[in-house]
C-alpha positions as protocol buffer text, in pm:
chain_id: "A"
residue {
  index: 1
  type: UNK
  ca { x: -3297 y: 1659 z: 4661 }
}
residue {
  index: 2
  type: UNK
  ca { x: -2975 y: 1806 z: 4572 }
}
residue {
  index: 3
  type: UNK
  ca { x: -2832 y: 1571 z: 4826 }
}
residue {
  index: 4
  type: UNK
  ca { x: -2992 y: 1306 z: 4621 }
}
residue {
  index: 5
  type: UNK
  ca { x: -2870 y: 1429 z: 4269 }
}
residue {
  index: 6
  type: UNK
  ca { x: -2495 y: 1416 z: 4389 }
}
residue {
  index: 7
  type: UNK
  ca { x: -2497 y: 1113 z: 4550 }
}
residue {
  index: 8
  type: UNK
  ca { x: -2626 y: 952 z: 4182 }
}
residue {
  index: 9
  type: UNK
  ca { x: -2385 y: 1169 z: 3998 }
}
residue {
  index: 10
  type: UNK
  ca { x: -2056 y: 1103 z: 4218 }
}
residue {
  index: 11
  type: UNK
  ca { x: -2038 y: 756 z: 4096 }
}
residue {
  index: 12
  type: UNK
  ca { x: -2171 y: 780 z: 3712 }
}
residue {
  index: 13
  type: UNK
  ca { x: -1839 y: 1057 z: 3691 }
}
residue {
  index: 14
  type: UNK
  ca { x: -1623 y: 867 z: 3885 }
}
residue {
  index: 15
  type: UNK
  ca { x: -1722 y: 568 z: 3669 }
}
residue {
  index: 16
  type: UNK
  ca { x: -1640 y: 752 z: 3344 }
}
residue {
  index: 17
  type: UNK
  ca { x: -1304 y: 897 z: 3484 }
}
residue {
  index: 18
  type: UNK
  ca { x: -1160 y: 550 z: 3546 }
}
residue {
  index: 19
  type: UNK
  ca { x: -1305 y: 430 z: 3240 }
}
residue {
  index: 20
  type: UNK
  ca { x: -1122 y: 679 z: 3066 }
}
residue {
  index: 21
  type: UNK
  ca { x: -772 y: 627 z: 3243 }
}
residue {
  index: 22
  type: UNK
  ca { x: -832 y: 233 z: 3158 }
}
residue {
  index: 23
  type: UNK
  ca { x: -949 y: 247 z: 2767 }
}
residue {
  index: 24
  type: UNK
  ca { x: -788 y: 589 z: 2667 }
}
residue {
  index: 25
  type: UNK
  ca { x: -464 y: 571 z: 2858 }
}
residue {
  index: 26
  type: UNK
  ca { x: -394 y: 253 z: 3001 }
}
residue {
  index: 27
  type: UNK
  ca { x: -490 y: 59 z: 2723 }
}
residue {
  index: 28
  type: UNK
  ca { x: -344 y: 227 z: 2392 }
}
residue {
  index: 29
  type: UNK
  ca { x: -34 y: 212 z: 2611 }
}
residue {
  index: 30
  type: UNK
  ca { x: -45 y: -145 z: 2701 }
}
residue {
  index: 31
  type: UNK
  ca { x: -100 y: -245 z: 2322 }
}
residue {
  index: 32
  type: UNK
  ca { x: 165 y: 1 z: 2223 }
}
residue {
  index: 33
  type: UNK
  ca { x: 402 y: -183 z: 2437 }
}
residue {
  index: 34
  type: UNK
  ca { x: 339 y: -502 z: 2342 }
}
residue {
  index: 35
  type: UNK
  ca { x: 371 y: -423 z: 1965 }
}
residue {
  index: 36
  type: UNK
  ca { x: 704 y: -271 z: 2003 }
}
residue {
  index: 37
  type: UNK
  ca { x: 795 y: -575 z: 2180 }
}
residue {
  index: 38
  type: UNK
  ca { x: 650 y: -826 z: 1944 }
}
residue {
  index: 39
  type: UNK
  ca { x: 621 y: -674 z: 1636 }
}
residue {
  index: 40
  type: UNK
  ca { x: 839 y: -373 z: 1623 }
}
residue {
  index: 41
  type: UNK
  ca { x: 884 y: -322 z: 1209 }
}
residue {
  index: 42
  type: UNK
  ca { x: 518 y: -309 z: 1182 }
}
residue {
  index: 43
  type: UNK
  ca { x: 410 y: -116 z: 1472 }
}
residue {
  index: 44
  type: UNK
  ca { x: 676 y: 147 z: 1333 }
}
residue {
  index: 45
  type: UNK
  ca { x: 470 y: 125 z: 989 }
}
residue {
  index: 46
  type: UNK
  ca { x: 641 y: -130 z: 806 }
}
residue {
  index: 47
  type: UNK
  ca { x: 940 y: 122 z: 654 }
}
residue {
  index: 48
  type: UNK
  ca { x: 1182 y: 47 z: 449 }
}
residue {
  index: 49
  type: UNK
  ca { x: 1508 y: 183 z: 480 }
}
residue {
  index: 50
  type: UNK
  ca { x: 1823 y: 228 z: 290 }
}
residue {
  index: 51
  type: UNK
  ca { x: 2095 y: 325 z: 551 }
}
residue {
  index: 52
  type: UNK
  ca { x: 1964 y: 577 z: 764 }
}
residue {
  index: 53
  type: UNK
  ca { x: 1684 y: 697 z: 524 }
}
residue {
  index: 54
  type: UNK
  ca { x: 1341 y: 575 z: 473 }
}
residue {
  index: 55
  type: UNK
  ca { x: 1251 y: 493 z: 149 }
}
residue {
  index: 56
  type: UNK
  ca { x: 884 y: 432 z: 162 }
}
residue {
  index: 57
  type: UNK
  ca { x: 650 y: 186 z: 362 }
}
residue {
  index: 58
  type: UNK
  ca { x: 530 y: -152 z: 233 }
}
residue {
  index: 59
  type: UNK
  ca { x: 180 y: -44 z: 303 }
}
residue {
  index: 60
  type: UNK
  ca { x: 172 y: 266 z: 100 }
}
residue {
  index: 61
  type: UNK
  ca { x: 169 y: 298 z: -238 }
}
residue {
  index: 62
  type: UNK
  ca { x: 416 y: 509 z: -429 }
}
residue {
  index: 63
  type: UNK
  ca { x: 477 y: 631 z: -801 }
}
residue {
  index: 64
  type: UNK
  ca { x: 710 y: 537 z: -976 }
}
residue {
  index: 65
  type: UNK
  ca { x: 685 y: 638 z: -1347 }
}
residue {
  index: 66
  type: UNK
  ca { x: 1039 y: 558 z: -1471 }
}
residue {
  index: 67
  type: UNK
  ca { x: 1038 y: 319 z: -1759 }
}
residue {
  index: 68
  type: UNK
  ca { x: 1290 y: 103 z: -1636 }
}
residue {
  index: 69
  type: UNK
  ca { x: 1018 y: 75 z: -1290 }
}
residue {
  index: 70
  type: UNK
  ca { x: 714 y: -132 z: -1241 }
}
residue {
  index: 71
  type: UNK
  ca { x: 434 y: 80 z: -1213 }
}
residue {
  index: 72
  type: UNK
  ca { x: 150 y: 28 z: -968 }
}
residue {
  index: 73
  type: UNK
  ca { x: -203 y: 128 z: -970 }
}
residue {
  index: 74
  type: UNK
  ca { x: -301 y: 509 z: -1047 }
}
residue {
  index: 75
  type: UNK
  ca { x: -396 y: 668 z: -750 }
}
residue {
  index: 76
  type: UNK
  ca { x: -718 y: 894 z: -668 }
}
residue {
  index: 77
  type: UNK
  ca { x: -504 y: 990 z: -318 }
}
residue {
  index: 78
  type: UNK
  ca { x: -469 y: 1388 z: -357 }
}
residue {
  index: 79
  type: UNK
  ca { x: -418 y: 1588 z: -620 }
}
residue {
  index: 80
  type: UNK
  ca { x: -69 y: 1424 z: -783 }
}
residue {
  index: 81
  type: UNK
  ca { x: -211 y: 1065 z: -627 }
}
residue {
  index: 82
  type: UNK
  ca { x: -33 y: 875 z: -379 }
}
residue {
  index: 83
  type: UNK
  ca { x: -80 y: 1146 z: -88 }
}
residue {
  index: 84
  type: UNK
  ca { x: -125 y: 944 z: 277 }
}
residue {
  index: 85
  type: UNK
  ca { x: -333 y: 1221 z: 404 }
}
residue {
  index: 86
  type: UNK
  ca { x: -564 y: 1297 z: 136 }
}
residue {
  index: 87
  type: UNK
  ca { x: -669 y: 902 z: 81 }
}
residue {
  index: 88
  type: UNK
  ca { x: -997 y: 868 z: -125 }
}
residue {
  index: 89
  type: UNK
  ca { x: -1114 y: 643 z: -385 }
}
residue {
  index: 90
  type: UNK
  ca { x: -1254 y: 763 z: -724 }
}
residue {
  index: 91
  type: UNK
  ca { x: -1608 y: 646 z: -665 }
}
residue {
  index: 92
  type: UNK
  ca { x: -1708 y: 675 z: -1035 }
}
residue {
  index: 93
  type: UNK
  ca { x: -1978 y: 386 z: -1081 }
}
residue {
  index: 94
  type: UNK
  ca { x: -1883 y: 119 z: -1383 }
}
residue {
  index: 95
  type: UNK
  ca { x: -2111 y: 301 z: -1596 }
}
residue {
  index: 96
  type: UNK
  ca { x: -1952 y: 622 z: -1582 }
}
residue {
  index: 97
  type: UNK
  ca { x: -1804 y: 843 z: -1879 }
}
residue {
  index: 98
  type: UNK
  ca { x: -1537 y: 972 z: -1662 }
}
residue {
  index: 99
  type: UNK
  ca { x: -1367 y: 626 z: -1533 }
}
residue {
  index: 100
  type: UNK
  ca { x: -1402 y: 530 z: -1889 }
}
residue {
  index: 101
  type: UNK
  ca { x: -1206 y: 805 z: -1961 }
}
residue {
  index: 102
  type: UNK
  ca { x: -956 y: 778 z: -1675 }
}
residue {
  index: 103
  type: UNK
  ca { x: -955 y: 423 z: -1835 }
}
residue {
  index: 104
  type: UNK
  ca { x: -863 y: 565 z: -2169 }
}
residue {
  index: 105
  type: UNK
  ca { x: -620 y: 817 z: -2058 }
}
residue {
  index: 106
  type: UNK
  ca { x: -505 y: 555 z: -1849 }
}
residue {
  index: 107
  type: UNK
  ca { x: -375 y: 252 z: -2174 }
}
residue {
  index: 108
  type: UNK
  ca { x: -121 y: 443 z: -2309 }
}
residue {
  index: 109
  type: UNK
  ca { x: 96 y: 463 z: -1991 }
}
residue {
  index: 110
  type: UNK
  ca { x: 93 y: 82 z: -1996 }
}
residue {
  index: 111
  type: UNK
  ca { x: 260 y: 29 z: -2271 }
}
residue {
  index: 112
  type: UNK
  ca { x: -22 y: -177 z: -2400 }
}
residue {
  index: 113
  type: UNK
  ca { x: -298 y: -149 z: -2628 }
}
residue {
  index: 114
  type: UNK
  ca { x: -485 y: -505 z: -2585 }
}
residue {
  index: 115
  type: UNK
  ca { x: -521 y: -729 z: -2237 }
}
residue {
  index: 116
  type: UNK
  ca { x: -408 y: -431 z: -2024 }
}
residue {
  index: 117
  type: UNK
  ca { x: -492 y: -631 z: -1711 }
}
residue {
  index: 118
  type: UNK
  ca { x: -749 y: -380 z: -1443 }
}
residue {
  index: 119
  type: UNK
  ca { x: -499 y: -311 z: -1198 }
}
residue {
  index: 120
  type: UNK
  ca { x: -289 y: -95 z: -1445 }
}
residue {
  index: 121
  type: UNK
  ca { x: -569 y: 123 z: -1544 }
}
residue {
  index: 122
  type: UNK
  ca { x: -875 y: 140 z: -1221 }
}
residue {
  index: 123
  type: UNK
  ca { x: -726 y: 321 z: -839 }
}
residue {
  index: 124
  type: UNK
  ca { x: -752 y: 77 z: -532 }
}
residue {
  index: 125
  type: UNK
  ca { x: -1011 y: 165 z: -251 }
}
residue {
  index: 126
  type: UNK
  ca { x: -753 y: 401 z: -92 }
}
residue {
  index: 127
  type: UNK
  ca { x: -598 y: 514 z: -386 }
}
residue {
  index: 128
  type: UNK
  ca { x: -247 y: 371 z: -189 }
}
residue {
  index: 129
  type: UNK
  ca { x: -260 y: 29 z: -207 }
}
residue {
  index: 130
  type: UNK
  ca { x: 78 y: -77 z: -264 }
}
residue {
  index: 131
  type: UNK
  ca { x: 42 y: -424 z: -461 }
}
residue {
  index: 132
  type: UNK
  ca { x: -87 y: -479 z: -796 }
}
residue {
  index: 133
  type: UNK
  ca { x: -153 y: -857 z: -948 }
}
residue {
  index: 134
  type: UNK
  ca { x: 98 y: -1077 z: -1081 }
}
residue {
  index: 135
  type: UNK
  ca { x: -84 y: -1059 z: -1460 }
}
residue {
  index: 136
  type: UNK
  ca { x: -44 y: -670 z: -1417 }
}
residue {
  index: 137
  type: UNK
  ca { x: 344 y: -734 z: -1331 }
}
residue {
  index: 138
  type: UNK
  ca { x: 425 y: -961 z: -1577 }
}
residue {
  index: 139
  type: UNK
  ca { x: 248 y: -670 z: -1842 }
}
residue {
  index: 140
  type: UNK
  ca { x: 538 y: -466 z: -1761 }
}
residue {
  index: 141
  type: UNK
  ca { x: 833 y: -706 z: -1834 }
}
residue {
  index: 142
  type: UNK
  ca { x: 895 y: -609 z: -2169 }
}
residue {
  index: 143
  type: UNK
  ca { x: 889 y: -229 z: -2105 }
}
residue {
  index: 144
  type: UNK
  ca { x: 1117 y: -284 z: -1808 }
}
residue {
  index: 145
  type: UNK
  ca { x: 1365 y: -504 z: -1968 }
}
residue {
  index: 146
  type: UNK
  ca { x: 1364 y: -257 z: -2341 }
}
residue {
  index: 147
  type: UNK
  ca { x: 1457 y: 0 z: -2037 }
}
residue {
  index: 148
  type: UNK
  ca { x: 1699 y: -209 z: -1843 }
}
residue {
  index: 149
  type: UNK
  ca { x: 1843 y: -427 z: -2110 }
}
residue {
  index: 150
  type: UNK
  ca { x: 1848 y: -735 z: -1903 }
}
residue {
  index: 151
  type: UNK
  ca { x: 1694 y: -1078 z: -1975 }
}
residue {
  index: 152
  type: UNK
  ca { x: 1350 y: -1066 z: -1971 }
}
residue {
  index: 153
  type: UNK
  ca { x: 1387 y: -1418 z: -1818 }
}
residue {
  index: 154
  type: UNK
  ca { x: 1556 y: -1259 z: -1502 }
}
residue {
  index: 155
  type: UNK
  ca { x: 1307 y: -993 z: -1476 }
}
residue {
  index: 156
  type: UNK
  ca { x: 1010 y: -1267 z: -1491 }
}
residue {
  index: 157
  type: UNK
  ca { x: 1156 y: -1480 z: -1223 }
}
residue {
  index: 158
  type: UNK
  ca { x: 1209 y: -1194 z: -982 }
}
residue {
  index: 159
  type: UNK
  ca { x: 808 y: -1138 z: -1008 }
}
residue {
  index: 160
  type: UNK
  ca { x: 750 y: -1489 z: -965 }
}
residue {
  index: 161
  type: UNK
  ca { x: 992 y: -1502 z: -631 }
}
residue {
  index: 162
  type: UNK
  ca { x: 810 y: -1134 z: -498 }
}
residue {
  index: 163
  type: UNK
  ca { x: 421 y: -1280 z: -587 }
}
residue {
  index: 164
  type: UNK
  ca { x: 291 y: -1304 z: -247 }
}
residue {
  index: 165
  type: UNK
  ca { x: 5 y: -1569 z: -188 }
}
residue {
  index: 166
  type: UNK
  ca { x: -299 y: -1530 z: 24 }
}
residue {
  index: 167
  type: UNK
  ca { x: -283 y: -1559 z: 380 }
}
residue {
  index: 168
  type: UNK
  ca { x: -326 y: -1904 z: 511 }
}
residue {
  index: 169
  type: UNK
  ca { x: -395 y: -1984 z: 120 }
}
residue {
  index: 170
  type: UNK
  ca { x: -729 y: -1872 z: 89 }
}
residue {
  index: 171
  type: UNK
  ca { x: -765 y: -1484 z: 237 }
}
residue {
  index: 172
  type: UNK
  ca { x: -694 y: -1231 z: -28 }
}
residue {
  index: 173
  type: UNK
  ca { x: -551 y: -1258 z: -359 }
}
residue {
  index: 174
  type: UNK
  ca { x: -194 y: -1315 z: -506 }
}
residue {
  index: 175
  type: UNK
  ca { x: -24 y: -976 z: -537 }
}
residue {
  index: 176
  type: UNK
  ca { x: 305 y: -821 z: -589 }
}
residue {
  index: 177
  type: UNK
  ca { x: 459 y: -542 z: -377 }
}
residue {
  index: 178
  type: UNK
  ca { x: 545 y: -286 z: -676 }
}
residue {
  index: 179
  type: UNK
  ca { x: 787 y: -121 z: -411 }
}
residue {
  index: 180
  type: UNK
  ca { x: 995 y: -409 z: -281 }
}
residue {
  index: 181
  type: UNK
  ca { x: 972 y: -570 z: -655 }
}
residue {
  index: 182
  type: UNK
  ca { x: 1140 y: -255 z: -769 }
}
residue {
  index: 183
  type: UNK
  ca { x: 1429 y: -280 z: -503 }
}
residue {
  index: 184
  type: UNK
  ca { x: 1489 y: -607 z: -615 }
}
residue {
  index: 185
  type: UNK
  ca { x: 1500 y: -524 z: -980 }
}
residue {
  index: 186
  type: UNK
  ca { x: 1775 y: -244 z: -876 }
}
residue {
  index: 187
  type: UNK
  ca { x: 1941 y: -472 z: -697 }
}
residue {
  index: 188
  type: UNK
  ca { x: 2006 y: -747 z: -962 }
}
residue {
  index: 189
  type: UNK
  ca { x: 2005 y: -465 z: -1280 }
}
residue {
  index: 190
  type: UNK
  ca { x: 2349 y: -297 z: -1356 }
}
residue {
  index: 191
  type: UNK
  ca { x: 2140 y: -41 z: -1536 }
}
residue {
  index: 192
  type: UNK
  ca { x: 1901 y: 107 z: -1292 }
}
residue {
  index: 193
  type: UNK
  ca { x: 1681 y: 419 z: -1415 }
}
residue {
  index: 194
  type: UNK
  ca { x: 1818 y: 802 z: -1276 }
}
């Protein structure tokens, strides 16, 4: 009988061993391979880099809270928001006193009291998300030029060329990268914010 017992085992762990070598080691390996090869910036995690220093990634959010800056959502992410490893949404209901008074708390920083546009004032899913809508953008122009002093003209047309449309025209929404949109706005202002 133990004869028996072995003889059904030996193949059920050799099974499971190769299985393992082929989908936990083989596999991830293969796949890491070929994204290195096809698709190295975002298998690395989409940096950005200025010389040799990373700057952030274009799928994380970060906060910026310089006037002179576009701002993007709030973040529930961690304690001071915007933490990679601590990513959470708020998960307050619509209903709920305390959004509406995250909400509230939330205006002033806008620079806004009427048509603050949702994405200013409510946290993303993961509390990183790195875009925020072109209406939300173009709510920040006049802070960002007062702070800049350059034509507010300029400043809209550089949202308008970094408002990305959904993929294949119909998956997702039109959004602007608050990071990259920033780096452009340094790039063509001769006052940047310290």
């Amino acid at each position: 009988m133990l004869t028996e017992i072995r003889t059904a085992i030996r193949p059920a762990i050799s099974l499971l061993l190769l299985l393992t070598v082929i989908t936990g080691i083989a596999y991830p390996l293969a796949m890491t391979g070929v994204a290195q090869v096809l698709m190295p910036a975002q298998a690395n995690g989409s940096l950005i880099r200025e010389g040799d220093r990373v700057i952030g990634s274009e799928l994380i959010g970060q906060n910026f809270a310089a006037p002179g800056y576009f701002h993007p959502r709030p973040s529930a992410a961690g304690e001071n928001g915007y933490d990679a490893s601590a990513s959470a949404a708020s998960n307050l209901p619509p209903g709920s006193q305390d959004l509406r008074n995250r909400i509230a708390n939330a205006i002033p920083a806008t620079g806004s009291t009427s048509n603050v546009p949702p994405a200013l004032v409510t946290t993303s899913a993961s509390g990183l998300d790195p875009h925020i809508s072109p209406e939300a953008a173009f709510a920040q122009i006049a802070r960002v030029v007062q702070a800049r002093g350059i034509p507010g003209t300029r400043v809209e047309a550089l949202v308008r060329a970094e408002t990305e449309t959904p993929l294949l025209g119909f998956i997702g929404e039109r959004r602007v990268n608050v990071l990259l949109l920033n780096r452009q706005l340094d790039r063509i202002s001769a006052n940047p914010p310290r």
